[in-house]
Short mmCIF file of C-alpha atoms in Angstrom, two decimals:
data_model
loop_
_atom_site.label_atom_id
_atom_site.label_comp_id
_atom_site.label_asym_id
_atom_site.label_seq_id
_atom_site.Cartn_x
_atom_site.Cartn_y
_atom_site.Cartn_z
CA UNK A 2 -75.22 -67.12 2.76
CA UNK A 3 -73.84 -64.13 0.92
CA UNK A 4 -74.59 -65.69 -2.47
CA UNK A 5 -78.34 -65.48 -1.82
CA UNK A 6 -78.35 -61.83 -0.85
CA UNK A 7 -78.90 -60.50 -4.38
CA UNK A 8 -81.85 -62.75 -5.28
CA UNK A 9 -84.58 -60.44 -3.90
CA UNK A 10 -82.94 -57.55 -5.75
CA UNK A 11 -82.86 -59.46 -9.03
CA UNK A 12 -86.50 -60.44 -8.68
CA UNK A 13 -87.58 -56.83 -8.29
CA UNK A 14 -85.52 -55.22 -11.05
CA UNK A 15 -88.41 -55.01 -13.50
CA UNK A 16 -90.56 -53.17 -10.96
CA UNK A 17 -87.86 -50.51 -10.50
CA UNK A 18 -87.61 -49.54 -14.18
CA UNK A 19 -89.53 -46.28 -14.71
CA UNK A 20 -92.27 -46.60 -17.31
CA UNK A 21 -91.26 -43.26 -18.80
CA UNK A 22 -87.72 -44.52 -19.37
CA UNK A 23 -89.03 -47.56 -21.24
CA UNK A 24 -91.24 -45.42 -23.45
CA UNK A 25 -88.49 -42.90 -24.23
CA UNK A 26 -85.96 -45.57 -25.19
CA UNK A 27 -88.28 -47.82 -27.20
CA UNK A 28 -86.82 -49.17 -30.44
CA UNK A 29 -89.12 -49.81 -33.42
CA UNK A 30 -89.93 -53.49 -33.86
CA UNK A 31 -88.14 -55.26 -36.72
CA UNK A 32 -90.09 -55.81 -39.88
CA UNK A 33 -92.14 -58.98 -40.02
CA UNK A 34 -92.16 -61.05 -43.21
CA UNK A 35 -94.90 -63.72 -43.18
CA UNK A 36 -93.53 -67.23 -43.65
CA UNK A 37 -95.30 -70.52 -43.02
CA UNK A 38 -93.85 -74.01 -43.45
CA UNK A 39 -94.78 -77.54 -42.46
CA UNK A 40 -92.03 -79.71 -40.95
CA UNK A 41 -92.77 -83.30 -39.91
CA UNK A 42 -96.48 -82.52 -40.03
CA UNK A 43 -96.18 -79.47 -37.78
CA UNK A 44 -97.05 -76.05 -39.25
CA UNK A 45 -94.77 -73.25 -38.09
CA UNK A 46 -94.90 -69.48 -38.52
CA UNK A 47 -91.60 -67.62 -38.55
CA UNK A 48 -91.91 -63.91 -39.34
CA UNK A 49 -88.21 -63.30 -38.73
CA UNK A 50 -86.67 -66.04 -40.85
CA UNK A 51 -85.34 -63.30 -43.09
CA UNK A 52 -82.76 -62.56 -40.39
CA UNK A 53 -80.99 -65.84 -41.26
CA UNK A 54 -80.01 -64.45 -44.67
CA UNK A 55 -76.43 -63.08 -44.38
CA UNK A 56 -77.36 -60.26 -46.72
CA UNK A 57 -79.76 -58.86 -44.10
CA UNK A 58 -77.11 -58.63 -41.38
CA UNK A 59 -76.75 -54.82 -41.46
CA UNK A 60 -80.50 -54.42 -40.91
CA UNK A 61 -80.99 -56.85 -38.03
CA UNK A 62 -77.62 -55.95 -36.51
CA UNK A 63 -78.74 -52.34 -36.25
CA UNK A 64 -81.94 -53.45 -34.55
CA UNK A 65 -80.06 -55.66 -32.07
CA UNK A 66 -77.69 -52.78 -31.36
CA UNK A 67 -80.60 -50.45 -30.67
CA UNK A 68 -82.24 -52.95 -28.33
CA UNK A 69 -78.94 -53.47 -26.54
CA UNK A 70 -78.48 -49.74 -26.06
CA UNK A 71 -82.04 -49.44 -24.80
CA UNK A 72 -81.53 -52.23 -22.29
CA UNK A 73 -78.19 -50.76 -21.20
CA UNK A 74 -79.78 -47.37 -20.46
CA UNK A 75 -82.62 -49.00 -18.51
CA UNK A 76 -80.28 -51.06 -16.34
CA UNK A 77 -77.79 -48.26 -15.78
CA UNK A 78 -80.63 -46.11 -14.48
CA UNK A 79 -81.50 -48.51 -11.67
CA UNK A 80 -80.35 -47.24 -8.27
CA UNK A 81 -79.41 -50.75 -7.09
CA UNK A 82 -77.68 -51.93 -10.24
CA UNK A 83 -74.14 -50.99 -9.24
CA UNK A 84 -74.41 -52.74 -5.92
CA UNK A 85 -75.98 -55.82 -7.49
CA UNK A 86 -73.38 -56.01 -10.28
CA UNK A 87 -70.52 -55.75 -7.79
CA UNK A 88 -72.04 -58.48 -5.62
CA UNK A 89 -72.54 -60.85 -8.55
CA UNK A 90 -69.01 -60.19 -9.84
CA UNK A 91 -67.35 -60.69 -6.48
CA UNK A 92 -69.34 -63.84 -5.76
CA UNK A 93 -68.97 -65.55 -9.13
CA UNK A 94 -65.32 -64.59 -9.60
CA UNK A 95 -64.38 -66.09 -6.24
CA UNK A 96 -65.44 -69.60 -7.25
CA UNK A 97 -63.49 -72.43 -8.86
CA UNK A 98 -65.80 -74.33 -11.21
CA UNK A 99 -65.06 -77.93 -12.14
CA UNK A 100 -67.00 -80.58 -14.03
CA UNK A 101 -67.34 -82.92 -17.02
CA UNK A 102 -65.13 -85.61 -15.50
CA UNK A 103 -64.01 -88.57 -17.65
CA UNK A 104 -61.79 -91.45 -16.60
CA UNK A 105 -60.04 -94.28 -18.46
CA UNK A 106 -57.07 -96.55 -17.73
CA UNK A 107 -55.88 -94.59 -14.71
CA UNK A 108 -56.25 -91.20 -16.42
CA UNK A 109 -58.82 -88.66 -15.22
CA UNK A 110 -59.72 -85.49 -17.15
CA UNK A 111 -62.12 -82.62 -16.38
CA UNK A 112 -62.90 -78.94 -17.02
CA UNK A 113 -61.66 -76.38 -14.49
CA UNK A 114 -62.23 -72.62 -14.41
CA UNK A 115 -60.28 -70.70 -11.76
CA UNK A 116 -61.48 -67.41 -10.19
CA UNK A 117 -61.11 -64.60 -12.69
CA UNK A 118 -60.72 -66.86 -15.73
CA UNK A 119 -63.08 -66.38 -18.67
CA UNK A 120 -63.01 -69.95 -19.99
CA UNK A 121 -62.28 -73.44 -18.76
CA UNK A 122 -59.07 -75.42 -19.19
CA UNK A 123 -58.89 -79.18 -19.56
CA UNK A 124 -57.10 -80.75 -16.59
CA UNK A 125 -55.55 -84.19 -16.33
CA UNK A 126 -54.51 -86.35 -13.43
CA UNK A 127 -52.47 -89.49 -14.14
CA UNK A 128 -49.22 -91.19 -13.14
CA UNK A 129 -47.35 -87.98 -14.00
CA UNK A 130 -49.48 -85.91 -11.61
CA UNK A 131 -51.97 -83.06 -11.89
CA UNK A 132 -51.56 -80.51 -14.68
CA UNK A 133 -53.26 -78.42 -17.38
CA UNK A 134 -53.63 -80.57 -20.48
CA UNK A 135 -55.35 -78.13 -22.85
CA UNK A 136 -55.50 -74.35 -22.51
CA UNK A 137 -57.79 -73.24 -25.38
CA UNK A 138 -56.26 -69.77 -25.60
CA UNK A 139 -52.79 -71.25 -26.06
CA UNK A 140 -53.67 -73.64 -28.90
CA UNK A 141 -53.77 -70.98 -31.61
CA UNK A 142 -52.91 -67.84 -29.66
CA UNK A 143 -56.59 -66.88 -29.62
CA UNK A 144 -57.88 -65.59 -26.28
CA UNK A 145 -61.47 -66.06 -27.51
CA UNK A 146 -60.99 -69.81 -28.05
CA UNK A 147 -63.17 -72.05 -25.87
CA UNK A 148 -63.86 -75.77 -25.48
CA UNK A 149 -67.02 -77.63 -26.39
CA UNK A 150 -67.50 -81.38 -26.05
CA UNK A 151 -64.52 -83.65 -25.53
CA UNK A 152 -63.79 -87.36 -25.29
CA UNK A 153 -61.05 -89.36 -23.57
CA UNK A 154 -59.93 -92.50 -25.41
CA UNK A 155 -60.48 -95.86 -23.64
CA UNK A 156 -56.72 -96.32 -23.22
CA UNK A 157 -56.39 -92.88 -21.60
CA UNK A 158 -53.75 -91.77 -24.10
CA UNK A 159 -55.66 -89.33 -26.30
CA UNK A 160 -58.26 -86.61 -25.81
CA UNK A 161 -60.39 -85.23 -28.64
CA UNK A 162 -61.39 -81.64 -27.81
CA UNK A 163 -63.74 -79.34 -29.71
CA UNK A 164 -62.37 -75.80 -29.98
CA UNK A 165 -64.12 -72.77 -31.44
CA UNK A 166 -63.59 -69.02 -31.28
CA UNK A 167 -65.65 -65.94 -30.64
CA UNK A 168 -68.69 -67.71 -29.25
CA UNK A 169 -69.22 -69.83 -32.36
CA UNK A 170 -70.54 -73.36 -31.90
CA UNK A 171 -68.78 -74.48 -35.08
CA UNK A 172 -65.08 -75.26 -34.90
CA UNK A 173 -62.55 -78.09 -35.06
CA UNK A 174 -61.91 -81.19 -32.98
CA UNK A 175 -58.25 -81.40 -32.02
CA UNK A 176 -56.49 -84.53 -30.80
CA UNK A 177 -53.99 -84.19 -27.96
CA UNK A 178 -51.53 -86.72 -26.62
CA UNK A 179 -52.18 -86.97 -22.87
CA UNK A 180 -48.53 -87.66 -21.98
CA UNK A 181 -47.09 -84.64 -23.81
CA UNK A 182 -50.06 -82.28 -24.23
CA UNK A 183 -49.16 -81.86 -27.89
CA UNK A 184 -51.46 -82.28 -30.89
CA UNK A 185 -51.01 -85.80 -32.14
CA UNK A 186 -53.35 -86.30 -35.12
CA UNK A 187 -55.02 -84.22 -37.87
CA UNK A 188 -57.89 -82.07 -36.63
CA UNK A 189 -61.47 -82.45 -37.87
CA UNK A 190 -63.01 -79.24 -39.35
CA UNK A 191 -66.66 -78.17 -39.54
CA UNK A 192 -67.61 -79.75 -36.22
CA UNK A 193 -70.57 -78.80 -33.99
CA UNK A 194 -69.58 -77.93 -30.43
CA UNK A 195 -71.87 -80.46 -28.75
CA UNK A 196 -70.65 -83.42 -30.81
CA UNK A 197 -67.83 -85.53 -29.37
CA UNK A 198 -65.96 -88.19 -31.31
CA UNK A 199 -66.34 -91.87 -30.45
CA UNK A 200 -63.18 -93.95 -30.17
CA UNK A 201 -63.63 -97.34 -31.84
CA UNK A 202 -61.51 -100.52 -31.89
CA UNK A 203 -58.87 -100.87 -34.56
CA UNK A 204 -57.66 -97.28 -34.26
CA UNK A 205 -60.86 -95.80 -35.71
CA UNK A 206 -63.01 -92.85 -34.67
CA UNK A 207 -66.64 -92.02 -35.47
CA UNK A 208 -67.94 -88.46 -35.67
CA UNK A 209 -70.64 -86.16 -37.08
CA UNK A 210 -69.39 -83.56 -39.54
CA UNK A 211 -71.15 -80.58 -41.07
CA UNK A 212 -70.80 -79.66 -44.76
CA UNK A 213 -67.92 -77.40 -45.73
CA UNK A 214 -70.44 -74.93 -47.17
CA UNK A 215 -73.93 -73.99 -45.98
CA UNK A 216 -76.79 -75.71 -47.81
CA UNK A 217 -79.77 -73.44 -48.52
CA UNK A 218 -78.34 -71.02 -45.96
CA UNK A 219 -78.28 -73.72 -43.25
CA UNK A 220 -74.83 -74.63 -41.91
CA UNK A 221 -76.05 -77.90 -40.38
CA UNK A 222 -78.17 -79.20 -43.28
CA UNK A 223 -76.60 -82.30 -44.76
CA UNK A 224 -74.58 -83.20 -41.67
CA UNK A 225 -73.47 -86.84 -41.79
CA UNK A 226 -71.62 -89.41 -39.67
CA UNK A 227 -68.24 -90.76 -40.73
CA UNK A 228 -65.47 -93.03 -39.55
CA UNK A 229 -61.76 -92.61 -40.23
CA UNK A 230 -58.46 -93.79 -38.75
CA UNK A 231 -57.48 -91.77 -35.69
CA UNK A 232 -54.09 -91.18 -37.27
CA UNK A 233 -55.76 -89.55 -40.28
CA UNK A 234 -56.70 -90.65 -43.76
CA UNK A 235 -59.84 -90.96 -45.91
CA UNK A 236 -63.18 -90.87 -44.13
CA UNK A 237 -66.09 -93.21 -44.84
CA UNK A 238 -69.76 -92.21 -44.71
CA UNK A 239 -71.63 -94.51 -42.30
CA UNK A 240 -74.85 -92.69 -41.37
CA UNK A 241 -76.95 -89.93 -42.93
CA UNK A 242 -77.94 -89.12 -46.51
CA UNK A 243 -79.41 -92.62 -46.85
CA UNK A 244 -76.13 -94.41 -46.05
CA UNK A 245 -76.56 -98.14 -45.52
CA UNK A 246 -80.33 -98.01 -45.80
CA UNK A 247 -80.87 -95.32 -43.16
CA UNK A 248 -83.71 -93.03 -44.24
CA UNK A 249 -82.38 -89.81 -42.70
CA UNK A 250 -83.40 -86.48 -44.22
CA UNK A 251 -80.82 -83.70 -44.80
CA UNK A 252 -82.61 -81.61 -42.15
CA UNK A 253 -81.95 -84.18 -39.43
CA UNK A 254 -78.77 -84.27 -37.36
CA UNK A 255 -77.32 -87.81 -37.54
CA UNK A 256 -75.70 -89.27 -34.42
CA UNK A 257 -74.08 -92.68 -33.98
CA UNK A 258 -73.77 -94.35 -30.57
CA UNK A 259 -71.43 -97.32 -30.24
CA UNK A 260 -71.54 -98.74 -26.68
CA UNK A 261 -68.34 -100.77 -26.18
CA UNK A 262 -70.10 -103.78 -24.63
CA UNK A 263 -72.69 -104.27 -27.37
CA UNK A 264 -72.43 -106.04 -30.75
CA UNK A 265 -74.75 -103.35 -32.15
CA UNK A 266 -74.64 -99.60 -32.74
CA UNK A 267 -77.49 -97.09 -32.75
CA UNK A 268 -78.08 -94.32 -35.28
CA UNK A 269 -80.29 -91.36 -34.38
CA UNK A 270 -81.85 -88.92 -36.80
CA UNK A 271 -82.17 -86.00 -34.39
CA UNK A 272 -84.00 -82.71 -34.77
CA UNK A 273 -85.79 -79.97 -32.89
CA UNK A 274 -88.37 -82.41 -31.55
CA UNK A 275 -88.82 -84.50 -28.44
CA UNK A 276 -89.15 -87.66 -30.56
CA UNK A 277 -86.50 -88.90 -33.00
CA UNK A 278 -85.78 -91.51 -35.67
CA UNK A 279 -83.81 -94.52 -34.41
CA UNK A 280 -81.86 -97.15 -36.37
CA UNK A 281 -79.84 -100.24 -35.43
CA UNK A 282 -76.88 -101.90 -37.18
CA UNK A 283 -74.35 -104.63 -36.36
CA UNK A 284 -71.18 -103.17 -34.86
CA UNK A 285 -68.98 -105.18 -37.23
CA UNK A 286 -70.58 -103.52 -40.23
CA UNK A 287 -69.87 -100.06 -38.84
CA UNK A 288 -66.21 -100.91 -38.22
CA UNK A 289 -65.96 -102.18 -41.79
CA UNK A 290 -67.48 -98.95 -43.09
CA UNK A 291 -70.54 -100.75 -44.46
CA UNK A 292 -73.28 -100.68 -41.81
CA UNK A 293 -76.72 -101.99 -42.74
CA UNK A 294 -79.23 -99.96 -40.77
CA UNK A 295 -82.66 -101.19 -39.70
CA UNK A 296 -85.24 -98.74 -38.40
CA UNK A 297 -86.16 -99.22 -34.75
CA UNK A 298 -88.61 -96.33 -34.35
CA UNK A 299 -89.95 -93.48 -36.45
CA UNK A 300 -91.51 -90.15 -35.57
CA UNK A 301 -94.97 -91.74 -35.50
CA UNK A 302 -93.78 -93.97 -32.64
CA UNK A 303 -93.09 -90.88 -30.47
CA UNK A 304 -89.86 -92.26 -28.96
CA UNK A 305 -87.62 -89.71 -27.29
CA UNK A 306 -84.59 -91.77 -26.32
CA UNK A 307 -83.42 -95.38 -26.10
CA UNK A 308 -80.79 -97.37 -24.20
CA UNK A 309 -78.81 -100.22 -25.72
CA UNK A 310 -77.60 -103.04 -23.47
CA UNK A 311 -75.79 -106.05 -24.93
CA UNK A 312 -77.92 -107.61 -27.66
#
């Protein structure tokens, strides 16, 4: 069990760091600016909210750089660090990692990362055999491009893949033809990495899109759900910003779930809470671009998740 050999070493790293080294390399704490706000009845204190202002980047970047240098010097001074780093590198780089399998109409897709690779590729197995379907670095010639969420269409012909660069969680969703591996439809910009599109009947897709510009310094504020033809064209607002009677605040992240076997769809006003706002609408209204939402549960109901089965 060679992979377990480094665990005792990792657990004892903190005990091996000399106290004098910590004291000598200490970096002054960043300035604290008192800020208190109440969100959904919960009062929060955030002394470092000022770091979210782009104008303050030089200041907090210098602090992060100092902390990084301090940490680097502490770790480099450990007598066991070199051995531990080599063991972790040799163990992790010798593994093939695979996951996030989806299957439809005889087509199977999944993420695969080979030993030594920095990011996953999207694989496909169908009547044509096993092959790489999407290599993020090859899409735009950007070696820092990685995949987020993806979705395989019910007919197995199209995959919608979120791609972003440089560690950003905001990017575009690209649509690839499974048979050829080529981009088939116009990409969707300003997309969050965890949000996959939903393929709907009639050649439509549903998705959550962020504003083109940050609102009050928040890149996700005002996110809304839309539908549009897969082949491209005008999009229609279907959830968020009060669409169709849904009382969703700009601070909430709207999500639409459309289970294929149900005549209804669910809208979720999500946020940084365990409980969410839930709405229900007839599926036909969503497909027509005119859903009429009815609230199922509010924050006072303390509902964390729901499941929709049939009617």
